[in-house]
Coordinates of C-alpha atoms in Angstrom, one line a residue:
Chain A
M22 CA -8.6 29.2 17.1
N23 CA -9.8 28.4 13.6
T24 CA -7.5 27.9 10.7
F25 CA -8.3 27.8 7.1
K26 CA -6.2 26.8 4.1
G27 CA -6.4 28.4 0.7
R28 CA -4.1 28.8 -2.3
P29 CA -1.8 31.8 -2.3
V30 CA -2.6 33.6 -5.7
I31 CA -0.4 36.5 -4.7
G32 CA 1.5 35.3 -1.6
G33 CA 2.5 37.2 1.4
S34 CA 2.3 37.1 5.2
L35 CA 0.4 39.7 7.3
T36 CA -1.9 40.2 10.2
G37 CA -4.9 42.4 10.0
E38 CA -8.6 43.1 10.7
A39 CA -11.2 41.1 8.8
L40 CA -14.0 42.8 6.8
V41 CA -16.4 40.1 5.7
T42 CA -19.2 39.9 3.2
K43 CA -21.3 37.0 2.0
N44 CA -22.3 38.9 -1.2
G45 CA -20.2 39.4 -4.3
F46 CA -17.6 42.1 -4.0
N47 CA -17.9 44.7 -6.8
P48 CA -14.6 46.5 -7.4
L49 CA -15.9 49.1 -9.7
A50 CA -18.8 50.1 -7.4
T51 CA -16.6 49.9 -4.3
F52 CA -13.7 52.1 -5.5
Q53 CA -15.0 54.3 -8.3
R54 CA -15.8 57.3 -6.2
D55 CA -12.7 57.3 -4.0
V56 CA -10.4 56.6 -7.0
I57 CA -11.9 59.5 -8.9
L58 CA -11.5 61.8 -6.0
R59 CA -8.0 60.4 -5.3
R60 CA -8.8 59.9 -1.6
K61 CA -6.2 58.5 0.8
E62 CA -8.6 56.0 2.2
T63 CA -11.6 54.2 0.8
R64 CA -15.0 53.5 2.2
C65 CA -16.9 51.0 0.2
G66 CA -19.2 52.8 -2.3
D67 CA -21.2 49.8 -3.3
Q68 CA -24.8 50.5 -2.2
N69 CA -25.9 47.0 -3.3
N70 CA -23.6 45.3 -0.7
P71 CA -25.1 45.9 2.8
D72 CA -22.1 44.2 4.5
L73 CA -19.6 46.6 3.0
A74 CA -21.4 49.8 2.1
G75 CA -19.8 52.8 3.8
R76 CA -17.2 50.7 5.7
P77 CA -13.5 51.6 5.6
I78 CA -11.8 49.1 3.4
T79 CA -8.2 50.4 3.1
G80 CA -5.7 48.0 4.9
K81 CA -8.4 45.5 5.9
I82 CA -8.4 41.8 5.1
L83 CA -11.4 41.5 2.9
V84 CA -13.1 38.2 3.1
I85 CA -15.5 37.6 0.1
P86 CA -17.0 34.7 -1.9
Q87 CA -15.7 36.2 -5.2
A88 CA -15.7 39.5 -7.0
V89 CA -18.5 40.4 -9.4
G90 CA -19.5 43.1 -11.8
S91 CA -18.0 45.0 -14.7
T92 CA -15.0 43.6 -16.5
T93 CA -13.3 47.0 -15.9
G94 CA -13.1 45.8 -12.2
G95 CA -9.6 44.5 -12.6
L96 CA -8.3 47.9 -13.7
V97 CA -10.1 49.7 -11.0
L98 CA -8.6 47.3 -8.4
Q99 CA -5.1 47.9 -9.8
E100 CA -5.6 51.6 -9.5
A101 CA -6.8 51.3 -5.9
V102 CA -3.6 49.4 -5.2
A103 CA -1.5 52.0 -7.0
L104 CA -3.2 54.7 -5.0
G105 CA -2.7 52.8 -1.8
V106 CA -6.3 52.6 -0.8
H107 CA -6.7 48.9 -1.3
P108 CA -7.4 46.2 1.2
A109 CA -4.1 44.6 2.5
A110 CA -5.4 41.2 1.4
I111 CA -8.4 39.6 -0.3
I112 CA -9.5 36.2 0.7
C113 CA -11.9 34.4 -1.7
A114 CA -13.9 31.6 -0.3
L115 CA -14.5 30.3 -3.9
P116 CA -11.9 30.0 -6.6
C117 CA -10.6 33.4 -7.6
D118 CA -12.5 35.3 -10.3
T119 CA -10.9 37.1 -13.2
L120 CA -11.3 40.6 -11.8
T121 CA -9.6 40.0 -8.4
A122 CA -6.8 38.0 -10.1
T123 CA -6.2 40.7 -12.8
G124 CA -6.2 43.5 -10.3
G125 CA -3.7 41.9 -8.1
I126 CA -1.5 40.7 -11.0
L127 CA -1.5 44.0 -12.8
A128 CA -0.5 45.9 -9.6
K129 CA 2.3 43.5 -8.9
I130 CA 3.8 43.4 -12.3
W131 CA 3.2 47.0 -13.6
N132 CA 3.2 49.0 -10.3
G133 CA 5.5 46.9 -8.2
R134 CA 2.9 46.8 -5.4
R135 CA 1.6 43.7 -3.7
M136 CA -1.9 43.0 -2.5
V137 CA -2.1 39.5 -1.0
I138 CA -4.8 37.2 -2.5
V139 CA -5.7 33.8 -1.2
D140 CA -8.5 31.8 -2.9
G141 CA -10.4 28.6 -2.6
V142 CA -10.6 28.8 1.1
G143 CA -14.1 27.3 1.3
S144 CA -17.4 28.9 2.3
E145 CA -17.0 28.0 6.0
I146 CA -14.7 31.1 6.5
L147 CA -17.7 33.3 5.6
H148 CA -19.6 31.9 8.6
R149 CA -16.8 31.5 11.1
V150 CA -15.0 34.8 10.6
K151 CA -16.8 38.1 11.5
T152 CA -16.0 41.6 10.6
G153 CA -13.5 42.9 13.2
D154 CA -11.8 39.6 13.9
T155 CA -8.1 39.5 13.7
L156 CA -6.7 37.3 10.9
S157 CA -3.2 36.2 10.2
I158 CA -2.2 35.0 6.7
S159 CA 1.0 33.1 6.0
E160 CA 2.9 32.6 2.7
D161 CA 1.5 29.2 2.1
G162 CA -2.1 30.4 2.2
T163 CA -2.9 29.3 5.8
I164 CA -5.3 31.7 7.5
T165 CA -5.5 31.8 11.3
Q166 CA -8.3 33.5 13.2
L167 CA -6.3 35.0 16.1
C168 CA -8.9 36.9 17.9
A169 CA -12.7 36.6 17.4
T170 CA -14.9 39.5 18.2
P171 CA -17.5 38.6 20.8
E172 CA -20.9 37.4 19.5
E173 CA -23.6 40.0 19.9
G174 CA -25.4 39.5 23.1
S175 CA -22.7 37.4 24.8
P176 CA -21.4 38.7 28.1
Chain B
M12 CA 2.0 26.5 -18.2
Q13 CA 3.9 25.0 -21.0
L14 CA 5.6 27.8 -23.1
A15 CA 6.6 27.7 -26.7
P16 CA 10.2 28.7 -27.5
D17 CA 9.2 32.3 -28.6
E18 CA 7.1 32.7 -25.4
R19 CA 10.2 31.7 -23.3
E20 CA 12.2 34.2 -25.2
I21 CA 9.7 37.0 -24.6
L22 CA 9.4 36.0 -20.9
A23 CA 13.2 36.2 -20.6
G24 CA 13.0 39.8 -21.9
G25 CA 14.4 39.0 -25.4
R26 CA 11.8 41.2 -27.1
G27 CA 11.8 44.1 -24.6
P28 CA 10.5 44.8 -21.1
V29 CA 7.0 45.8 -22.1
L30 CA 6.2 42.7 -24.1
Q31 CA 7.9 40.7 -21.3
K32 CA 5.5 42.2 -18.7
A33 CA 2.5 41.7 -20.9
L34 CA 3.3 38.0 -21.3
Q35 CA 4.2 37.7 -17.6
T36 CA 0.7 39.1 -16.8
L37 CA -1.0 36.6 -19.1
V38 CA 1.1 33.7 -17.7
E39 CA 0.2 34.5 -14.1
Y40 CA -3.4 35.0 -15.1
G41 CA -3.5 31.7 -16.9
Q42 CA -1.8 29.9 -14.0
V43 CA -4.6 31.1 -11.6
F44 CA -7.2 29.5 -13.8
G45 CA -5.3 26.3 -14.6
A46 CA -4.3 27.1 -18.2
D47 CA -2.0 24.5 -19.7
R48 CA -0.6 26.7 -22.6
F49 CA -1.3 29.6 -24.9
V50 CA -3.5 29.4 -28.0
P51 CA -3.6 31.8 -31.0
I52 CA -6.5 34.2 -31.1
S53 CA -8.2 35.8 -34.2
S54 CA -9.4 39.1 -32.7
S55 CA -9.7 41.2 -29.6
H56 CA -12.2 43.6 -28.2
F57 CA -11.1 46.2 -25.6
V58 CA -13.6 47.1 -22.8
M59 CA -12.0 50.3 -21.4
S60 CA -12.9 53.0 -23.9
C61 CA -13.5 55.9 -21.6
G62 CA -10.6 58.2 -20.9
L63 CA -11.2 58.3 -17.2
N64 CA -8.7 60.8 -15.8
C65 CA -8.6 58.7 -12.5
L66 CA -6.9 55.7 -14.1
P67 CA -3.2 56.8 -14.5
S68 CA -2.1 53.2 -14.2
M69 CA -4.0 52.3 -17.4
F70 CA -2.5 55.3 -19.3
D71 CA 0.9 54.4 -18.0
I72 CA 0.6 50.9 -19.5
L73 CA -0.8 52.1 -22.8
G74 CA 1.9 54.7 -23.0
R75 CA 4.6 52.2 -22.5
I76 CA 3.1 49.9 -25.2
K77 CA 3.0 52.8 -27.7
A78 CA 6.5 53.9 -26.7
A79 CA 7.8 50.4 -27.3
G80 CA 6.3 50.5 -30.8
L81 CA 4.1 47.4 -30.0
R82 CA 0.9 46.9 -32.0
A83 CA -2.0 44.5 -31.8
A84 CA -1.3 41.3 -33.8
V85 CA -5.0 40.8 -34.5
P86 CA -8.0 43.0 -35.4
L87 CA -8.9 45.2 -32.3
T88 CA -12.1 47.1 -31.6
A89 CA -13.2 49.0 -28.5
N90 CA -16.3 49.8 -26.4
P91 CA -18.4 52.9 -27.0
R92 CA -17.2 56.4 -26.2
P93 CA -18.5 57.9 -23.0
M94 CA -19.5 61.4 -24.3
D95 CA -21.7 63.0 -27.0
A96 CA -21.1 66.7 -26.8
D97 CA -24.0 67.4 -29.2
L98 CA -26.6 65.7 -27.0
Y99 CA -25.4 65.9 -23.4
P100 CA -27.2 68.3 -21.0
L101 CA -24.9 71.1 -19.8
K102 CA -24.1 69.6 -16.4
A103 CA -23.3 66.1 -17.7
K104 CA -21.2 67.7 -20.4
L105 CA -19.1 69.8 -18.0
I106 CA -18.6 67.0 -15.6
G107 CA -17.9 64.6 -18.5
K108 CA -15.3 66.9 -19.9
W109 CA -13.4 66.7 -16.6
L110 CA -14.1 63.1 -15.8
Y111 CA -13.1 61.9 -19.3
S112 CA -10.3 64.5 -19.8
G113 CA -8.1 61.6 -21.0
Q114 CA -10.4 60.7 -23.9
E115 CA -8.4 62.2 -26.7
R116 CA -5.2 60.7 -25.3
L117 CA -6.9 57.3 -24.9
E118 CA -8.2 57.3 -28.5
S119 CA -4.8 58.3 -29.9
L120 CA -3.1 55.5 -27.9
L121 CA -5.6 52.9 -29.1
G122 CA -5.1 54.2 -32.6
A123 CA -1.4 53.7 -32.3
I124 CA -1.8 50.3 -30.8
G125 CA -3.9 49.2 -33.8
L126 CA -7.7 49.9 -33.4
I127 CA -9.1 48.8 -36.8
D128 CA -10.4 52.3 -37.5
A129 CA -11.1 55.6 -35.7
Q130 CA -14.9 54.8 -35.5
A131 CA -14.5 51.2 -34.1
F132 CA -16.1 52.3 -30.7
T133 CA -19.1 50.0 -30.1
C134 CA -20.2 47.2 -27.7
T135 CA -21.5 45.4 -30.8
P136 CA -18.4 45.0 -32.9
Y137 CA -19.8 41.6 -34.0
L138 CA -22.7 43.0 -36.0
P139 CA -22.4 42.5 -39.8
G140 CA -20.0 45.1 -41.4
L141 CA -18.4 46.4 -38.2
G142 CA -15.1 44.6 -38.8
N143 CA -15.0 42.2 -35.8
R144 CA -17.4 39.4 -36.5
P145 CA -15.9 36.0 -35.5
S146 CA -16.8 32.7 -37.0
A147 CA -17.8 29.5 -35.2
G148 CA -14.7 27.9 -33.6
D149 CA -12.6 31.1 -33.6
V150 CA -10.7 31.7 -30.4
L151 CA -10.8 35.3 -29.1
G152 CA -9.3 37.5 -26.5
W153 CA -12.3 39.7 -25.7
A154 CA -13.7 41.6 -22.7
E155 CA -17.1 43.4 -22.4
S156 CA -19.5 40.9 -21.0
S157 CA -22.3 41.5 -23.5
A158 CA -19.9 41.0 -26.5
V159 CA -18.3 37.9 -24.9
V160 CA -21.7 36.2 -24.3
F161 CA -22.8 37.0 -27.9
A162 CA -19.6 35.7 -29.5
N163 CA -19.6 32.5 -27.5
S164 CA -23.3 31.7 -27.8
V165 CA -24.7 33.2 -31.0
L166 CA -21.6 32.9 -33.1
G167 CA -20.0 29.8 -31.6
A168 CA -16.6 31.4 -31.1
R169 CA -14.6 30.9 -27.9
T170 CA -13.6 33.6 -25.4
N171 CA -13.4 33.9 -21.7
R172 CA -15.0 36.8 -19.8
N173 CA -11.6 38.5 -19.5
S174 CA -10.9 41.5 -17.3
A175 CA -9.7 44.7 -18.8
M176 CA -6.1 44.7 -20.0
I177 CA -6.0 40.9 -20.4
E178 CA -7.7 41.3 -23.7
L179 CA -5.3 44.0 -24.8
F180 CA -2.2 42.0 -23.8
S181 CA -3.8 39.0 -25.7
A182 CA -4.1 41.3 -28.7
L183 CA -0.4 42.4 -28.5
L184 CA 0.7 38.8 -28.3
G185 CA -1.9 37.3 -30.7
R186 CA -2.6 34.6 -28.1
T187 CA -4.4 33.9 -24.9
P188 CA -4.1 31.4 -22.1
R189 CA -6.2 28.2 -22.7
F190 CA -8.8 27.6 -20.0
G191 CA -12.4 28.1 -19.1
L192 CA -14.8 28.6 -22.0
L193 CA -12.1 27.9 -24.5
L194 CA -12.4 24.2 -23.5
E195 CA -15.0 21.8 -24.8
E196 CA -15.8 20.4 -21.4
N197 CA -16.7 23.8 -19.9
R198 CA -19.2 24.6 -22.7
R199 CA -21.7 22.1 -21.6
A200 CA -24.9 23.2 -19.8
D201 CA -25.4 23.2 -16.0
W202 CA -29.0 24.4 -16.3
V203 CA -32.0 23.6 -18.6
I204 CA -34.3 26.7 -18.8
E205 CA -37.7 25.6 -20.3
V206 CA -39.4 28.7 -21.8
K207 CA -43.2 27.9 -21.7
T208 CA -44.8 31.3 -22.2
K209 CA -48.1 32.1 -24.0
E210 CA -46.7 35.5 -25.1
R211 CA -43.4 36.3 -26.8
P212 CA -41.0 36.7 -23.9
N213 CA -39.3 40.0 -23.6
P214 CA -35.6 39.2 -24.3
H215 CA -34.3 41.7 -21.6
L216 CA -36.5 40.3 -18.9
L217 CA -35.8 36.7 -19.9
G218 CA -32.1 37.4 -19.9
A219 CA -32.3 39.0 -16.4
L220 CA -34.1 36.0 -15.1
V221 CA -31.6 33.6 -16.7
G222 CA -28.7 35.6 -15.2
R223 CA -30.2 35.7 -11.7
T224 CA -30.8 32.0 -11.9
C225 CA -27.7 30.7 -13.5
L226 CA -25.1 33.2 -12.3
E227 CA -21.8 32.3 -14.0
T228 CA -22.9 28.8 -15.2
V229 CA -24.1 27.7 -18.7
P230 CA -27.8 27.5 -19.5
F231 CA -29.5 25.5 -22.2
L232 CA -32.8 27.2 -23.2
T233 CA -35.6 25.3 -24.8
G234 CA -38.9 26.5 -26.3
L235 CA -37.4 29.8 -27.7
D236 CA -37.4 28.5 -31.2
A237 CA -41.2 28.8 -31.1
W238 CA -40.8 32.5 -30.7
A239 CA -38.3 32.9 -33.6
Y240 CA -35.8 34.8 -31.5
D241 CA -33.4 36.4 -34.0
E242 CA -29.8 37.6 -33.4
D243 CA -31.0 40.9 -32.0
D244 CA -33.2 39.2 -29.4
L245 CA -30.3 36.9 -28.5
K246 CA -28.0 40.0 -28.2
D247 CA -30.3 41.7 -25.8
M248 CA -31.1 38.5 -23.8
G249 CA -27.4 37.7 -23.5
A250 CA -26.4 41.2 -22.3
A251 CA -29.1 41.0 -19.6
S252 CA -28.0 37.6 -18.5
A253 CA -24.3 38.7 -18.4
S254 CA -25.0 41.7 -16.2
N255 CA -27.8 40.5 -14.0
G256 CA -25.7 37.3 -13.6
A257 CA -22.4 36.5 -15.1
V258 CA -23.4 34.2 -18.0
G259 CA -20.6 33.9 -20.5
L260 CA -22.2 31.3 -22.7
F261 CA -25.8 30.1 -23.3
H262 CA -27.3 27.6 -25.8
V263 CA -30.7 27.8 -27.4
E264 CA -32.2 24.6 -28.6
N265 CA -32.4 24.4 -32.5
V266 CA -31.1 28.0 -32.7
T267 CA -27.5 28.6 -31.5
P268 CA -24.6 26.8 -33.4
E269 CA -23.5 24.4 -30.7
A270 CA -27.1 23.5 -29.8
R271 CA -27.9 22.9 -33.5
E272 CA -24.9 20.6 -33.8
L273 CA -25.0 18.7 -30.5
G274 CA -28.6 19.2 -29.2
T275 CA -29.4 18.0 -25.7
A276 CA -26.0 16.1 -25.6
L277 CA -24.7 19.5 -24.5
V278 CA -26.7 19.2 -21.2
K279 CA -24.6 17.8 -18.3
P280 CA -26.1 14.8 -16.5
G281 CA -27.8 16.1 -13.4
A282 CA -28.3 19.6 -14.8
R283 CA -30.8 21.7 -12.8
R284 CA -34.1 22.8 -14.4
L285 CA -36.3 25.9 -14.4
T286 CA -39.5 26.5 -16.2
V287 CA -40.2 30.1 -17.2
D288 CA -43.8 31.1 -17.8
D289 CA -45.5 34.4 -18.3
R290 CA -46.1 34.8 -14.6
A291 CA -42.4 34.5 -13.8
L292 CA -41.5 37.2 -16.2
A293 CA -44.3 39.4 -15.0
D294 CA -43.2 38.9 -11.4
L295 CA -39.7 40.0 -12.3
R296 CA -41.0 43.0 -14.2
E297 CA -43.1 44.0 -11.2
S298 CA -40.2 43.7 -8.8
F299 CA -38.5 46.6 -10.7
A300 CA -39.5 50.1 -9.8
P301 CA -42.2 51.5 -12.1
L302 CA -41.6 54.0 -14.9
P303 CA -41.7 57.6 -13.6
R304 CA -44.9 59.5 -14.5
R305 CA -42.9 62.2 -16.2
P306 CA -39.7 60.8 -17.7
Q307 CA -37.2 63.3 -19.0
L308 CA -35.1 61.1 -21.2
A309 CA -35.3 57.6 -22.8
L310 CA -32.2 55.7 -23.7
I311 CA -32.6 52.8 -26.1
G312 CA -29.6 50.8 -27.3
C313 CA -27.8 49.1 -24.4
P314 CA -26.3 47.1 -26.0
H315 CA -26.1 49.1 -29.2
L316 CA -28.9 48.7 -31.6
S317 CA -28.5 46.8 -34.9
A318 CA -29.6 48.3 -38.2
R319 CA -32.7 46.1 -38.1
Q320 CA -33.7 47.3 -34.6
L321 CA -33.3 50.9 -35.6
A322 CA -35.5 50.4 -38.6
Q323 CA -38.1 48.7 -36.3
W324 CA -38.1 51.7 -34.0
A325 CA -38.3 54.1 -37.0
E326 CA -41.4 52.2 -38.2
R327 CA -43.0 52.6 -34.7
L328 CA -42.3 56.3 -34.7
A329 CA -43.3 57.1 -38.2
G330 CA -45.9 59.9 -38.3
R331 CA -45.7 60.4 -34.5
R332 CA -44.1 63.1 -32.5
L333 CA -42.0 62.2 -29.4
A334 CA -43.1 63.8 -26.1
V335 CA -39.9 62.7 -24.3
K336 CA -36.4 63.3 -25.4
T337 CA -35.2 59.9 -26.7
W338 CA -31.7 58.8 -27.7
F339 CA -31.1 55.7 -29.8
A340 CA -27.6 54.3 -29.4
C341 CA -25.8 52.3 -32.1
A342 CA -22.3 51.8 -33.6
P343 CA -21.0 54.9 -35.5
A344 CA -21.1 52.9 -38.8
V345 CA -24.7 51.7 -38.2
A346 CA -25.8 55.3 -37.5
R347 CA -24.1 56.5 -40.7
A348 CA -25.7 53.8 -42.8
F349 CA -29.2 54.4 -41.2
K350 CA -29.0 58.1 -42.1
E351 CA -28.8 57.1 -45.7
T352 CA -32.1 55.1 -45.5
P353 CA -35.6 56.5 -46.3
A354 CA -36.7 55.5 -42.8
Y355 CA -34.3 58.0 -41.2
E356 CA -36.4 61.0 -42.3
A357 CA -39.5 59.9 -40.4
F358 CA -37.3 59.0 -37.4
R359 CA -35.8 62.4 -37.4
R360 CA -39.1 64.2 -37.9
A361 CA -40.5 62.3 -34.8
G362 CA -37.7 64.0 -32.8
A363 CA -35.6 60.9 -32.2
R364 CA -31.8 61.4 -31.9
L365 CA -29.0 59.0 -32.9
T366 CA -25.9 58.6 -30.8
S367 CA -23.0 56.2 -30.4
I368 CA -22.3 56.6 -26.7
C369 CA -22.3 54.0 -24.0
G370 CA -25.6 54.4 -22.1
L371 CA -24.0 53.1 -18.9
M372 CA -21.2 55.8 -19.1
F373 CA -23.9 58.4 -19.5
A374 CA -26.0 57.3 -16.6
N375 CA -23.0 56.9 -14.4
N376 CA -21.9 60.5 -15.1
P377 CA -22.6 62.4 -11.8
G378 CA -24.0 65.2 -13.9
A379 CA -26.8 62.9 -15.1
H380 CA -27.9 61.5 -11.8
R381 CA -30.9 63.7 -11.3
I382 CA -32.4 63.0 -14.7
R383 CA -35.5 60.8 -14.8
L384 CA -34.1 58.3 -17.2
I385 CA -36.0 55.3 -18.7
T386 CA -34.8 52.5 -20.8
N387 CA -35.8 49.2 -22.4
S388 CA -32.5 47.6 -21.3
A389 CA -32.3 45.3 -18.3
K390 CA -28.5 45.8 -18.3
L391 CA -28.7 49.6 -18.0
R392 CA -31.4 49.2 -15.3
Y393 CA -29.1 46.8 -13.3
Y394 CA -26.0 49.1 -13.3
T395 CA -27.7 52.5 -13.0
F396 CA -30.7 54.4 -11.7
A397 CA -32.5 54.1 -15.1
R398 CA -36.0 52.7 -14.8
F399 CA -36.9 49.7 -17.0
G400 CA -39.9 49.3 -19.3
T401 CA -40.7 46.8 -22.1
D402 CA -40.5 48.2 -25.7
E403 CA -44.3 48.7 -25.6
E404 CA -44.2 50.6 -22.2
I405 CA -41.3 52.7 -23.4
L406 CA -43.0 53.5 -26.7
A407 CA -46.1 54.6 -24.8
A408 CA -44.0 56.7 -22.4
I409 CA -42.0 58.5 -25.1
L410 CA -45.2 59.2 -27.1
G411 CA -46.6 61.0 -24.1
G412 CA -48.1 58.2 -22.1
A413 CA -50.9 57.8 -24.7
K414 CA -51.9 54.2 -24.7
E415 CA -53.5 52.8 -27.9
E416 CA -56.5 55.0 -28.5
T417 CA -59.7 53.1 -28.6
A418 CA -62.3 53.9 -31.2

């Protein structure tokens, strides 16, 4: 059972299913279509991110290096949280970027809604945790890999 | 963060709940990035200038700011408008009307909050005469990656690559958290990019290569002084580096203010190095999809064109007739002034059209997706389906593909 330690940017404790990408997470490209259409769930709309494109993102624990892209990304992320289509948590392997931080902080302060953000976890998490694994996050930013999905090809 | 007495009062709600929330947002944002305190800013530039009907949270915040009677404490400009009803094809116009149905409301809210004037919608507010040109050493609360990189690099001002709303709250409070590119130690170069080309490097291609190489770090470019890059070239190079990567500051040896003052002392010990030759730029160009054989529309001006760039294009088009619909995008005030110059007549006769839209907003309009769009901008290429060509390639394409005629 692997554990990782990060900094709680927006603290909280929860357990959920991991969705992992080693590429930058682009909030505008991910959410723009589903936010425009006011959908109840989001599938990632970023065609430039092969790990995420087309995958359901709502309620997942999104594990990313950092967010990238347009500086409108923070607002789009806030709107996704307001609409309730956001990931339950975002874990940044690197130090948090301005888009992720702004999205989470705006939603917390202006919409009264919380999306947990943990940052600075280290790049090892991107290699050890696979999409589909169960992760648990605690208030202090400790992340525990509870259940790993079997490696492809293993019995 | 250490807070001044008035900041503590605002945070305690002494000046109303809206300003309290705005400051609380900046405090939490600053804390994430290790800010030690607030510093005064001299201007702000707002990135979100399209009235997207799908962002009720943004309208809610702007509405609360207006209702509380709060105004920007510093000059405030905003990014370009998303629509030009005179130019847009029908489908893009209809979809745009629905998608941006909040446009009028957004502009009225920004006006109430203190936009410097009703025409202050451009991604190049820093061009001479547009009302938001910072000086070296000024601290700013800006967003819009291309404007941020220009202000930092070419003008020697200091701003972080802020996310939308952070810049607006900074404007209301007249201050911003001190961290990142506001600090001397973070303005030193992580990369040395040696430009050793035999031909003048295309600024958009060079910027894209620099962005891909350096990501969010600071490059120090050498060899560009030989090609006499002017402010417009640096504007286009910076925009490409900020979109293809996340460059917020670059230095050019003997050219940009901090490089002129400090020279190679700006380069960190152990900085990585890259040599850029003609081959590297040609390889990058070839990695992009080729221009379509029959383009339907060319969009030139992402970021917006300067008066000088417009005049250069007018000169290229004088006495010719465009075979492809071509829009030249620039700030409203630049367009107005250009229409008063003698060059405008030839430009108009060639069939060229002036606009002040955001090319990116146009290309991202679902009603425009099937248009075979070409551009000379590596930023527009990165974010949209637009195909890239150098100025020479675009010129040949819009004149009907006719290469230079041989005698």
